[in-house]
mmCIF file of C-alpha atoms in Angstrom:
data_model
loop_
_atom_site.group_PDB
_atom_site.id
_atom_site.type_symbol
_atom_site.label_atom_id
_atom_site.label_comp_id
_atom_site.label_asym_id
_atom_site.label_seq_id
_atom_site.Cartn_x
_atom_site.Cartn_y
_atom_site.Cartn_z
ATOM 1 C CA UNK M 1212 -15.243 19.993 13.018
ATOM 2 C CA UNK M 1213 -11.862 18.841 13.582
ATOM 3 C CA UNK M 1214 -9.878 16.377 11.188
ATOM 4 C CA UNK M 1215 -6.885 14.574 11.869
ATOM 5 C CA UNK M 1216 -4.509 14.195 8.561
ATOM 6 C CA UNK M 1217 -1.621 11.534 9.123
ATOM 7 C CA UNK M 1218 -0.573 10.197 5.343
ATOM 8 C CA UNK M 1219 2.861 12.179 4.993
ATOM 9 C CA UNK M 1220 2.476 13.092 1.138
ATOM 10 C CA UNK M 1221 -0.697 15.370 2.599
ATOM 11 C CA UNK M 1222 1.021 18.417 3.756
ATOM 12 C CA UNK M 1223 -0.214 21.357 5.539
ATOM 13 C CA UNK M 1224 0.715 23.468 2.630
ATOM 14 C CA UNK M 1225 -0.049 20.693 -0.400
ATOM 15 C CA UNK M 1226 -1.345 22.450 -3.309
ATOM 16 C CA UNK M 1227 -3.901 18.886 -4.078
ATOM 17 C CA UNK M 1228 -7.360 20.484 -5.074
ATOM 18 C CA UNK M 1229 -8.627 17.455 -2.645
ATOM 19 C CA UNK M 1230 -6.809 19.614 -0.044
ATOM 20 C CA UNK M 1231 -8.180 22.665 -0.873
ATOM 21 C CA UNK M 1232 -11.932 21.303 -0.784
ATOM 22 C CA UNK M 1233 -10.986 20.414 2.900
ATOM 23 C CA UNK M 1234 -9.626 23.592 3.770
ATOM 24 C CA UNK M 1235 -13.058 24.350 2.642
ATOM 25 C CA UNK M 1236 -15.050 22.065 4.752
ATOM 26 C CA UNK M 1237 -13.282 22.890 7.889
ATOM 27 C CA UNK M 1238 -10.101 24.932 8.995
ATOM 28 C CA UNK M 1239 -9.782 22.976 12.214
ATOM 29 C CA UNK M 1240 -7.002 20.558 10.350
ATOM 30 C CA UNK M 1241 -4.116 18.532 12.523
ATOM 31 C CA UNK M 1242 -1.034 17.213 10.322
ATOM 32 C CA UNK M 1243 1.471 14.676 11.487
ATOM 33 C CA UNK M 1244 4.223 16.710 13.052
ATOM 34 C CA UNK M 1245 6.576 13.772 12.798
ATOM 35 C CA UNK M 1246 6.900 13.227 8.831
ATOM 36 C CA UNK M 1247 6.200 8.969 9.102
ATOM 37 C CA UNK M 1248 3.920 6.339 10.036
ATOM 38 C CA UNK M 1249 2.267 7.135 14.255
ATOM 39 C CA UNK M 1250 2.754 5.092 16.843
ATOM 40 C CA UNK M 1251 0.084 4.763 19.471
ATOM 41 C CA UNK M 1252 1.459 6.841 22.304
ATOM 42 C CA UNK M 1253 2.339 9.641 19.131
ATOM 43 C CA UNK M 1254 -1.230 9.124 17.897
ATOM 44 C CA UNK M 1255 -2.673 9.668 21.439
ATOM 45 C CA UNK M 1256 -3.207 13.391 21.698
ATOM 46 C CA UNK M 1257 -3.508 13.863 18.205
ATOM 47 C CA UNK M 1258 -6.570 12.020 17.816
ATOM 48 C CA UNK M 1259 -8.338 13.711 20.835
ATOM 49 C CA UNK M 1260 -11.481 15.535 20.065
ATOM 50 C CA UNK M 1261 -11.018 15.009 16.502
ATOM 51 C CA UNK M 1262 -14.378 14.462 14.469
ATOM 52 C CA UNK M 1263 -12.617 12.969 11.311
ATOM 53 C CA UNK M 1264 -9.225 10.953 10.376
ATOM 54 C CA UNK M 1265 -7.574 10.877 7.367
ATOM 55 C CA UNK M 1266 -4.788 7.967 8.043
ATOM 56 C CA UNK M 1267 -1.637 6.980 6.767
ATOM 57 C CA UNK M 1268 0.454 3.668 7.833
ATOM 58 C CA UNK M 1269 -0.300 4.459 11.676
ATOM 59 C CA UNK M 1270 -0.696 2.029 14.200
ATOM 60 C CA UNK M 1271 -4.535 2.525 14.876
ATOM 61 C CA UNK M 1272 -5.097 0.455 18.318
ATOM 62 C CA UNK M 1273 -7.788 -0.196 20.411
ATOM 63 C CA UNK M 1274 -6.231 2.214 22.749
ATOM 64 C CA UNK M 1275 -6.030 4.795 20.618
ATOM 65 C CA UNK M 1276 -9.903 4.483 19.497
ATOM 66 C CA UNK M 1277 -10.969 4.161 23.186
ATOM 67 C CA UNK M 1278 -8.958 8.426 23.653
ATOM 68 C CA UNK M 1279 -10.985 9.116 20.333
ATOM 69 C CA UNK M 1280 -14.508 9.912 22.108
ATOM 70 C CA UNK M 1281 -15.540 11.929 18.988
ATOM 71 C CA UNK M 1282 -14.030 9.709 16.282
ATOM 72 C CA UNK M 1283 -16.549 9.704 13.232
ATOM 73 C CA UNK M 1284 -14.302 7.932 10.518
ATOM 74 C CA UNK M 1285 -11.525 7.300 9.611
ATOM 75 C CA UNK M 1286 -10.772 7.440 5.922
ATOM 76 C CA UNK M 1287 -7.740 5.301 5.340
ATOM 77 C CA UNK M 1288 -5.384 6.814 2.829
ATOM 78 C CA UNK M 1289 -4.284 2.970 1.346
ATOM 79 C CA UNK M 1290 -5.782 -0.314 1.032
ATOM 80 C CA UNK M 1291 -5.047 -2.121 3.940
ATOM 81 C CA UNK M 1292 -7.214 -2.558 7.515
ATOM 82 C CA UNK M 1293 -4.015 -4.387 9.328
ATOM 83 C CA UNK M 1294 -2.746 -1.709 11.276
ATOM 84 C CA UNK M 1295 -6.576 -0.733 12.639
ATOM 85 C CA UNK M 1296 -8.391 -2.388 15.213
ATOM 86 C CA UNK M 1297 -11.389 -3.264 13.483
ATOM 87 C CA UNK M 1298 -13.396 -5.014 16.137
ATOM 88 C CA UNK M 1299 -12.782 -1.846 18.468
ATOM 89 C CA UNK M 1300 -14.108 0.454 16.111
ATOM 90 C CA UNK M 1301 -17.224 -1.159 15.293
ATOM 91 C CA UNK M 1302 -17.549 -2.071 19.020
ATOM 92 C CA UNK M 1303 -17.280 2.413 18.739
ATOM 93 C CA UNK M 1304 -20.310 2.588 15.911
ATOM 94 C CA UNK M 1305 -16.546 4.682 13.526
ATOM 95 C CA UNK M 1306 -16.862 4.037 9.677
ATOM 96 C CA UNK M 1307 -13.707 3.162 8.572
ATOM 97 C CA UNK M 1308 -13.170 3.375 4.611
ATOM 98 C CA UNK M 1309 -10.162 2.738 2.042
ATOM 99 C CA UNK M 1310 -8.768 3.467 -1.220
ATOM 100 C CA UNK M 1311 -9.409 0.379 -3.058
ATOM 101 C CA UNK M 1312 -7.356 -0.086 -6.422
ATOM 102 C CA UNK M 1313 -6.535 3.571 -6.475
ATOM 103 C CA UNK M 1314 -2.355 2.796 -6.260
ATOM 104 C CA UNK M 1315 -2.684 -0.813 -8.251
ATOM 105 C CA UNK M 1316 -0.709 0.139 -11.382
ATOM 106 C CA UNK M 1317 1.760 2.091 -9.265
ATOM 107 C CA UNK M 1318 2.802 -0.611 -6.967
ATOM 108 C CA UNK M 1319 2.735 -2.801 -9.872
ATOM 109 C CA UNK M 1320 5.103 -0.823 -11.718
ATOM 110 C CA UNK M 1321 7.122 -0.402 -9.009
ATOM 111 C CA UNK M 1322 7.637 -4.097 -8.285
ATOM 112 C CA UNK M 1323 8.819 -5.258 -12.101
ATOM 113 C CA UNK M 1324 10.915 -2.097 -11.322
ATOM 114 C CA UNK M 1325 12.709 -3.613 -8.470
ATOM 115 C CA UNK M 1326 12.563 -6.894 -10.283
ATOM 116 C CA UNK M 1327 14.341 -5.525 -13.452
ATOM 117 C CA UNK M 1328 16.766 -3.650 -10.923
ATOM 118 C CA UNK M 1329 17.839 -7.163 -8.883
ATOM 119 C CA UNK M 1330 18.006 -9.433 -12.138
ATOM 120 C CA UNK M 1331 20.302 -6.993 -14.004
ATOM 121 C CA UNK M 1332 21.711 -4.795 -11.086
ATOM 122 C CA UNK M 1333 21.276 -1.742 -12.826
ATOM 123 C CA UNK M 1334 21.607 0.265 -8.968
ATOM 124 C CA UNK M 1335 24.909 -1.473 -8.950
ATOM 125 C CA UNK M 1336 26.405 -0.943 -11.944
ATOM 126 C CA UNK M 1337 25.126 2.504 -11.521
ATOM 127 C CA UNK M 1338 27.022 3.174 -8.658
ATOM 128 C CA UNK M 1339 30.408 1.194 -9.668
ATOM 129 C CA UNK M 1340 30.056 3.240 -13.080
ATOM 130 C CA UNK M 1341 29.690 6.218 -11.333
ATOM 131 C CA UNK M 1342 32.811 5.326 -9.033
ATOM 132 C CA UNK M 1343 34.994 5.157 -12.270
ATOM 133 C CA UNK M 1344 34.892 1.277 -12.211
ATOM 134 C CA UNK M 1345 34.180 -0.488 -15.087
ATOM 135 C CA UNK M 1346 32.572 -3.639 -14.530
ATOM 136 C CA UNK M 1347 32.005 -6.322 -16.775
ATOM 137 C CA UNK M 1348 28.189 -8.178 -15.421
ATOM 138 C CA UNK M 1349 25.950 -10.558 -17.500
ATOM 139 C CA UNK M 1350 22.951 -10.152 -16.208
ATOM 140 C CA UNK M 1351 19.554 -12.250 -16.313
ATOM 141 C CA UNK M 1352 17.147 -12.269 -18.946
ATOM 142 C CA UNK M 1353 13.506 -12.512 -17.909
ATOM 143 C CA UNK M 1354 12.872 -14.020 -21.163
ATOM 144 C CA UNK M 1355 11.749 -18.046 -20.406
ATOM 145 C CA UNK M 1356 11.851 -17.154 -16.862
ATOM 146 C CA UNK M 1357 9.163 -17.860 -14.618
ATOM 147 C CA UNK M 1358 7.280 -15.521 -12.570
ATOM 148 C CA UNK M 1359 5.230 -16.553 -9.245
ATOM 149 C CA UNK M 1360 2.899 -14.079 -8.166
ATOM 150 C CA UNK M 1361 1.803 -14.757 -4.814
ATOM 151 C CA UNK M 1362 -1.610 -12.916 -4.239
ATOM 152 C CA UNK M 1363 -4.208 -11.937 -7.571
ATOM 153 C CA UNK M 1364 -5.421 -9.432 -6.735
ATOM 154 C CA UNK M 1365 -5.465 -5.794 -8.509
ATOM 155 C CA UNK M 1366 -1.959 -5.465 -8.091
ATOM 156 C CA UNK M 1367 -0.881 -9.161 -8.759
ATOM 157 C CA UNK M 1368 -2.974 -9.280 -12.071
ATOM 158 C CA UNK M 1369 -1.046 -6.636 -13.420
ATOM 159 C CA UNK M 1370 2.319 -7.940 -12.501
ATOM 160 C CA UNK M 1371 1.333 -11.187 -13.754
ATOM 161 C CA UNK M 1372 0.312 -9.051 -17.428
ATOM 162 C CA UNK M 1373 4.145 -7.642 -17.183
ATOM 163 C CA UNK M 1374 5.825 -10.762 -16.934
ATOM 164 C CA UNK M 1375 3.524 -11.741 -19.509
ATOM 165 C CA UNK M 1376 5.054 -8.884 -21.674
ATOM 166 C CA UNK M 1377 8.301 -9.965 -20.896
ATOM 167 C CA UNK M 1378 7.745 -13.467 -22.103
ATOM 168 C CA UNK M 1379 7.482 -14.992 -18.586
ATOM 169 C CA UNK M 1380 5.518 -17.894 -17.483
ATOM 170 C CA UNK M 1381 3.308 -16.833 -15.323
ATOM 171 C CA UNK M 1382 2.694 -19.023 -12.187
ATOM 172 C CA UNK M 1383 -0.684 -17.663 -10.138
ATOM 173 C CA UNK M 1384 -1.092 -18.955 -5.797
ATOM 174 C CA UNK M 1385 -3.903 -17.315 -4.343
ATOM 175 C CA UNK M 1386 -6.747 -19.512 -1.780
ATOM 176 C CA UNK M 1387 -9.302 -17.420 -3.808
ATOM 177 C CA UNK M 1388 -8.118 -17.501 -6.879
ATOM 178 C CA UNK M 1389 -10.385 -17.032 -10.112
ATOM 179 C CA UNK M 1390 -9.231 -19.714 -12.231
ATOM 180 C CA UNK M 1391 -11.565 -18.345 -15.273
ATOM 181 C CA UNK M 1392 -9.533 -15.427 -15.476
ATOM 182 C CA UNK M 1393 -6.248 -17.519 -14.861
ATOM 183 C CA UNK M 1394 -7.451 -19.821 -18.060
ATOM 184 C CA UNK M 1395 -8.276 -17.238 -20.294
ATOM 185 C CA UNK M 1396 -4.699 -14.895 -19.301
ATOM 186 C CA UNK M 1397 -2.709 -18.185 -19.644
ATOM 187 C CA UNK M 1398 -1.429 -17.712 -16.644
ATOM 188 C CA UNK M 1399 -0.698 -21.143 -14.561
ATOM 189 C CA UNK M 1400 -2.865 -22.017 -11.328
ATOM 190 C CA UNK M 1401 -0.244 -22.866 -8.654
ATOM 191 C CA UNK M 1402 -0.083 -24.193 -5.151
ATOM 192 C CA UNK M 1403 2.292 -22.021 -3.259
ATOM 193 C CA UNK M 1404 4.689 -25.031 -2.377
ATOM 194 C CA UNK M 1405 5.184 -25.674 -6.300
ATOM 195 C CA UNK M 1406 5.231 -21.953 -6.952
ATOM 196 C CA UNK M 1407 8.281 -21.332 -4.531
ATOM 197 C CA UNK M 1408 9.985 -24.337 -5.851
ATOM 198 C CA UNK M 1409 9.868 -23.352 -9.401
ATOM 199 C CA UNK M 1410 9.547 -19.716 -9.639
ATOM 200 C CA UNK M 1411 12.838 -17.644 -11.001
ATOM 201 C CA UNK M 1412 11.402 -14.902 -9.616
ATOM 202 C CA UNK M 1413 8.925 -14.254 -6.909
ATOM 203 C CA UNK M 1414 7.208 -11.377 -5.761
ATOM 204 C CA UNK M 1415 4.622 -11.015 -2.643
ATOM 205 C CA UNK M 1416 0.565 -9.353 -3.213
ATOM 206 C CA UNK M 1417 -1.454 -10.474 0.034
ATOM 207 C CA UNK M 1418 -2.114 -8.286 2.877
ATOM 208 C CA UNK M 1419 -0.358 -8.912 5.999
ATOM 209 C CA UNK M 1420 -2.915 -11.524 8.561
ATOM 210 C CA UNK M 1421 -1.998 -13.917 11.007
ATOM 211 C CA UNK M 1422 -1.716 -16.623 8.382
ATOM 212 C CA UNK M 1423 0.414 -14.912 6.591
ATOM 213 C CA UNK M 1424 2.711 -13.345 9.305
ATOM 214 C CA UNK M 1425 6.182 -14.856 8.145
ATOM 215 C CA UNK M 1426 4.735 -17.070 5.036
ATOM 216 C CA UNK M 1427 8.207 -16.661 3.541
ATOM 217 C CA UNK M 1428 10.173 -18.198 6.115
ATOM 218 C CA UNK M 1429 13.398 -20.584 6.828
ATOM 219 C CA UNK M 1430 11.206 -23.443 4.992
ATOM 220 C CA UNK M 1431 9.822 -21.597 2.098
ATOM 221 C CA UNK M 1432 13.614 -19.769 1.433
ATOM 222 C CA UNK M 1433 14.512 -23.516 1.456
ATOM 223 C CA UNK M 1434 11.993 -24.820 -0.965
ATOM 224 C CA UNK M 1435 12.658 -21.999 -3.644
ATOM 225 C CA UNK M 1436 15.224 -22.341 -6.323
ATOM 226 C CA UNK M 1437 18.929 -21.753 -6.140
ATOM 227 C CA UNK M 1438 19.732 -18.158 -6.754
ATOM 228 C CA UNK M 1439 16.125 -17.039 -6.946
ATOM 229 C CA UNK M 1440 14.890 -13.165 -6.697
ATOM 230 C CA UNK M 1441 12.049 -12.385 -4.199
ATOM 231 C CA UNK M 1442 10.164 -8.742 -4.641
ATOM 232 C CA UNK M 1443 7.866 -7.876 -1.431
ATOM 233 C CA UNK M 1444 5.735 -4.456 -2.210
ATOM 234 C CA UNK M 1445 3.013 -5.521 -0.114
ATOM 235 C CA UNK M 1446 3.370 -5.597 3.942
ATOM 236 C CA UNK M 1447 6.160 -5.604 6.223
ATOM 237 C CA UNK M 1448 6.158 -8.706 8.336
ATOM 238 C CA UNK M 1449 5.174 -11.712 5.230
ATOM 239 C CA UNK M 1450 8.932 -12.740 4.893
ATOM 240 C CA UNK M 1451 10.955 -13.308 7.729
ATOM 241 C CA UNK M 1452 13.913 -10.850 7.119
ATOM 242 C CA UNK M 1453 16.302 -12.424 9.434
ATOM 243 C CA UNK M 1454 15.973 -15.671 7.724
ATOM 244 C CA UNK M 1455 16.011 -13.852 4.179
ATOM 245 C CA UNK M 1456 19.314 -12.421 5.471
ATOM 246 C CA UNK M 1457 20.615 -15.771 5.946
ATOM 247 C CA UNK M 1458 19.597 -16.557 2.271
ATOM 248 C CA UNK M 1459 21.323 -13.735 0.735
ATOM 249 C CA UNK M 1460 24.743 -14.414 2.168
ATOM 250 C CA UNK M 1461 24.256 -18.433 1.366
ATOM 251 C CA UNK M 1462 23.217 -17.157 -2.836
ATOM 252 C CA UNK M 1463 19.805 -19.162 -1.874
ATOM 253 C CA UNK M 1464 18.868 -15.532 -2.798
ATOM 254 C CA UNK M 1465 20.156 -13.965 -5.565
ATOM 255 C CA UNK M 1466 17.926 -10.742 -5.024
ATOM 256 C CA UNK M 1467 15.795 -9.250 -2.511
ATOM 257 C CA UNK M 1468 13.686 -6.147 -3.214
ATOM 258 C CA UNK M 1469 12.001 -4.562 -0.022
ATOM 259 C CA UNK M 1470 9.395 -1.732 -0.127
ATOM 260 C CA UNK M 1471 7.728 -2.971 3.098
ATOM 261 C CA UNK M 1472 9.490 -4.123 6.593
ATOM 262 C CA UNK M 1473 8.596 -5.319 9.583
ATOM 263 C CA UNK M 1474 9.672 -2.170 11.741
ATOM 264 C CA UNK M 1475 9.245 1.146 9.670
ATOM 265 C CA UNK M 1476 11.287 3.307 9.301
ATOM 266 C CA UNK M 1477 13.948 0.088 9.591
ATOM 267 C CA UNK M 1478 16.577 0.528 11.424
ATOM 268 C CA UNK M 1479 20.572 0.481 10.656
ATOM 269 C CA UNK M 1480 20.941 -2.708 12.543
ATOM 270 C CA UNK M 1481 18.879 -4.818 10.611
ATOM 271 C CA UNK M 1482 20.578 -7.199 9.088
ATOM 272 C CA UNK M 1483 19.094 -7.081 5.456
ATOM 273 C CA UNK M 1484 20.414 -3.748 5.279
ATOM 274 C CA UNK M 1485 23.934 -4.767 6.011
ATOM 275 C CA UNK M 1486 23.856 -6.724 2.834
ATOM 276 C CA UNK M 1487 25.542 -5.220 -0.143
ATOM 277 C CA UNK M 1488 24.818 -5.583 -4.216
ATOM 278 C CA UNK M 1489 22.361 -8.047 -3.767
ATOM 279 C CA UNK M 1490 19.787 -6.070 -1.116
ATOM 280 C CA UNK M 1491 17.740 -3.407 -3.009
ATOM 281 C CA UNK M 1492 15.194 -1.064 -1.391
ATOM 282 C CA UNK M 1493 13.108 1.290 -2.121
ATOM 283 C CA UNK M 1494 10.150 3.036 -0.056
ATOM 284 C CA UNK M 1495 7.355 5.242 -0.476
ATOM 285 C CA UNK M 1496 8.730 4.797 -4.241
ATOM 286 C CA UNK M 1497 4.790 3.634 -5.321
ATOM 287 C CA UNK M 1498 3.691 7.578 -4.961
ATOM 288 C CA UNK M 1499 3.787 8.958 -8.490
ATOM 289 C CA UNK M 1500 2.003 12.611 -8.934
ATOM 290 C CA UNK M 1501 -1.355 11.263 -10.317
ATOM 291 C CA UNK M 1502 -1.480 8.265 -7.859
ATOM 292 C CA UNK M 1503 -1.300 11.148 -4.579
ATOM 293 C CA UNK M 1504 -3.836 13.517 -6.307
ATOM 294 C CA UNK M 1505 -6.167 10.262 -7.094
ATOM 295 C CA UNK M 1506 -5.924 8.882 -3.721
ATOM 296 C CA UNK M 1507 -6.156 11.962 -1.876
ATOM 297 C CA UNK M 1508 -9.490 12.628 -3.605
ATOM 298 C CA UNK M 1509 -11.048 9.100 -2.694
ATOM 299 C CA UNK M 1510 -9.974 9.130 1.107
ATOM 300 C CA UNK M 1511 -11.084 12.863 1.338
ATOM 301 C CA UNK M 1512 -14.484 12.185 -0.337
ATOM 302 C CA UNK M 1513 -14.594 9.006 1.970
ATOM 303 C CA UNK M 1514 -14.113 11.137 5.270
ATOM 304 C CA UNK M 1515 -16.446 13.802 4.559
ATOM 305 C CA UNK M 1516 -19.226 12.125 2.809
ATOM 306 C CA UNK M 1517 -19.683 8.322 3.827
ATOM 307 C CA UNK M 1518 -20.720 8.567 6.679
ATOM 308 C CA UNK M 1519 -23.678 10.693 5.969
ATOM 309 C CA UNK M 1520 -24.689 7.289 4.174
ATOM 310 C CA UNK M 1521 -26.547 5.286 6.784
ATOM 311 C CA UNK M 1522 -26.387 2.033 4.172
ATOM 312 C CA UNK M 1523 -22.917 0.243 3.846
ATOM 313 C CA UNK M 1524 -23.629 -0.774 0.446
ATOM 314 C CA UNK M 1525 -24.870 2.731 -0.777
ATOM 315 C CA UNK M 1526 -21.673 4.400 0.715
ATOM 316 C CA UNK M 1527 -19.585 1.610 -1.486
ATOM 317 C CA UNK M 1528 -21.534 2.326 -4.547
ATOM 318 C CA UNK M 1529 -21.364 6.096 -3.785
ATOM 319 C CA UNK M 1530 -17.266 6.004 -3.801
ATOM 320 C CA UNK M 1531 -17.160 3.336 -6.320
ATOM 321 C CA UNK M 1532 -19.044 5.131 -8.806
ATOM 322 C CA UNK M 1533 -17.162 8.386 -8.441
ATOM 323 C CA UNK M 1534 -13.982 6.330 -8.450
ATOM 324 C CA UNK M 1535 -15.241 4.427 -11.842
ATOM 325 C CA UNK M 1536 -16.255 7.418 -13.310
ATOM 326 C CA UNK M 1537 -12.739 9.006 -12.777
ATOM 327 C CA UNK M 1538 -11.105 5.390 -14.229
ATOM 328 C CA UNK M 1539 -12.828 6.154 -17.199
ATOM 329 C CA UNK M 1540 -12.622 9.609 -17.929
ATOM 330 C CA UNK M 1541 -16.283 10.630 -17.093
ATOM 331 C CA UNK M 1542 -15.341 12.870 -15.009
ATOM 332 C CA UNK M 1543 -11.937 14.641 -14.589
ATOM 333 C CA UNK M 1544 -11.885 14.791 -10.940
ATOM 334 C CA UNK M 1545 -14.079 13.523 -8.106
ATOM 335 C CA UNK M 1546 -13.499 16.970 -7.203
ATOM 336 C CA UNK M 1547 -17.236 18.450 -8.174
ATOM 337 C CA UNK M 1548 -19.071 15.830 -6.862
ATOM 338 C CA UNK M 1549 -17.023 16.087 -3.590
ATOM 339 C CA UNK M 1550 -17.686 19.548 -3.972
ATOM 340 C CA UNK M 1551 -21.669 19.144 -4.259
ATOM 341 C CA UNK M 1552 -21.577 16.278 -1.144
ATOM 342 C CA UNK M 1553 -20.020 18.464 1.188
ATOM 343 C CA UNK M 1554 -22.044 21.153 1.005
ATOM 344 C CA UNK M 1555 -25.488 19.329 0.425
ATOM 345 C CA UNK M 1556 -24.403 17.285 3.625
ATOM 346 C CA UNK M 1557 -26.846 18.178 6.477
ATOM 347 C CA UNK M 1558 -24.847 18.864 9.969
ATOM 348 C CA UNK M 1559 -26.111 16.183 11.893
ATOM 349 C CA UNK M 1560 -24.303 15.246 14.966
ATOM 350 C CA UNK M 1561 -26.562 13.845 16.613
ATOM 351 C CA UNK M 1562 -26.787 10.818 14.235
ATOM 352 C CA UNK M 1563 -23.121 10.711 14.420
ATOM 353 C CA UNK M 1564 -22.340 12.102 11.066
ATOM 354 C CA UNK M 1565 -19.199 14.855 10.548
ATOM 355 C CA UNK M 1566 -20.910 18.350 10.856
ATOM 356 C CA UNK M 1567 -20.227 20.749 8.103
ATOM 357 C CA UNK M 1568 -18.258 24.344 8.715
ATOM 358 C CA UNK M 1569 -20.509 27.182 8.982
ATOM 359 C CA UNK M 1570 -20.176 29.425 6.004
#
């Protein structure tokens, strides 16, 4: 059996016990040569006569399935479907699975991190300190401040719960919103127009779709307040970054904190980047050591079990109950029941399932 593995904090030589229980289950492994996200024409030869895919961030195309002509699964290493072609692998009978919730506190503490960063420019003053400046600043308070979280979902509700902490009001937009939850957190149901017009701070939890392609454009920018902060940890491509540019160098923007772009890497040309003190970014910066080893475990036990689960619902309940039972110390890894899958797993081709290494 041969498994692609794409996500670049899974290394050839990563000491992850989740890595080691692959090693196990086959030694016919294929890393990313390239150290970031694939494009198609990278992902191309790669993906030939692989059985299994562990991906990262690449851009998983029709085209790409369509070379794949042995392509079980693919185990996505994240949350999002927007960079696979869905239809075209269902149209291909592939299971495609994801991490859900596994990196929700990280990314959560990474945004109030960039959030604390813009409203008292602590990168800044770092840096001017550091330069043997010494710079007088008043910075924000978050204090009395409100904070619009756009998107409540995993993430969202715990950014919501820190600006809580911080004595925030918390302003909620999402179309499926759970306003039972909203009532009893005291946080404040919001349409997005009156969210962006009275937010001090806003910060971006929805996954990138057509509708949302560019929801923080020239006329949103415009509707939020003077010298407002905007944090995007979710997907490249929901704020227009030319127009946010623009914003910056008017002081419609006092702060813009970027883990996510439209092009990734970004390159030196783009004009965000050109903007000093204001501009913060940070990527990749939602990995912490327990978040990789967690996630690694869930998409591994995704590629090499689920799809010896004919039922979609039982291959849900199958990860969800390992992943549960992790949450809440049941277990201390997924690890042994990965363990006991793998090698209970009948090699089954034929019914289109990963075969198991002969021991």
């Amino acid at each position: 059996m041969k498994i692609l593995v794409t996500p670049t904090s899974l290394k050839e030589d990563s000491p992850l016990e989740a890595m080691q229980i692959l090693r196990e289950y086959t030694d016919d492994l294929v890393f990313n040569p390239y150290g970031r996200p694939l494009t198609e024409k990278e992902l191309l030869p790669l993906l030939q006569d692989c059985d299994g895919y562990i991906a990262g961030l690449d851009w998983i195309t029709g085209k790409a399935l369509a070379g794949a002509k042995r392509l079980k699964v693919i185990s996505r290493y994240g949350v999002g479907y927007d960079r696979v072609d869905m239809p075209e692998a269902k149209k291909r009978n592939i299971t495609v699975t994801n991490t859900p919730g596994v990196n929700s506190r990280a990314v959560a503490e990474l945004t109030f991190g960039l959030i604390l960063s813009l409203v008292r420019k602590i990168p800044w003053l770092n840096e001017k300190t550091g330069s043997g400046q010494w710079v007088r600043y008043s910075g924000a308070e978050l204090n009395g401040k409100i904070l619009g979280v756009v998107g409540l979902g995993a993430i969202g509700r715990i950014v919501a719960q820190y600006g809580k902490a911080f004595g925030m009001t918390v302003l909620a937009y999402d179309p499926y919103i759970d306003k039972d939850y909203c009532e009893k957190e005291n946080f404040e149901v919001s349409g997005l127009s009156t969210l962006l017009a009275r937010a001090d701070v806003i910060t971006l939890h929805v996954p990138l779709l057509p509708e949302t392609r560019h929801m923080i454009n020239e006329d949103a920018l415009a509707r939020m307040k003077q010298g407002a902060f905007l944090v995007n940890t979710a997907r490249g491509g929901l704020i227009d970054e030319e127009a946010a540019a623009l914003a910056l160098e008017s002081g419609k923007l006092r702060g813009l904190g970027l883990d996510a772009f439209e092009q990734e890497p970004p390159q030196k040309t783009v004009r965000v980047l050109q903007i000093p003190i204001h501009f913060r970014r940070q990527r990749f910066q939602f990995i912490s050591h327990t978040f990789t080893s967690f996630r690694a475990d869930f998409t591994i036990f995704s590629a090499l079990v689920q799809p010896h689960f004919p039922d979609p619902e039982l291959r849900i309940m199958v990860t969800t109950s390992s992943l549960v039972a992790k949450l809440w110390g049941r277990e201390p890894s997924v690890m042994p029941a990965l363990r006991a899958c793998a090698r209970s797993c009948p090699a089954q081709p034929e019914a289109g399932l990963l075969p198991r290494r002969s021991r």
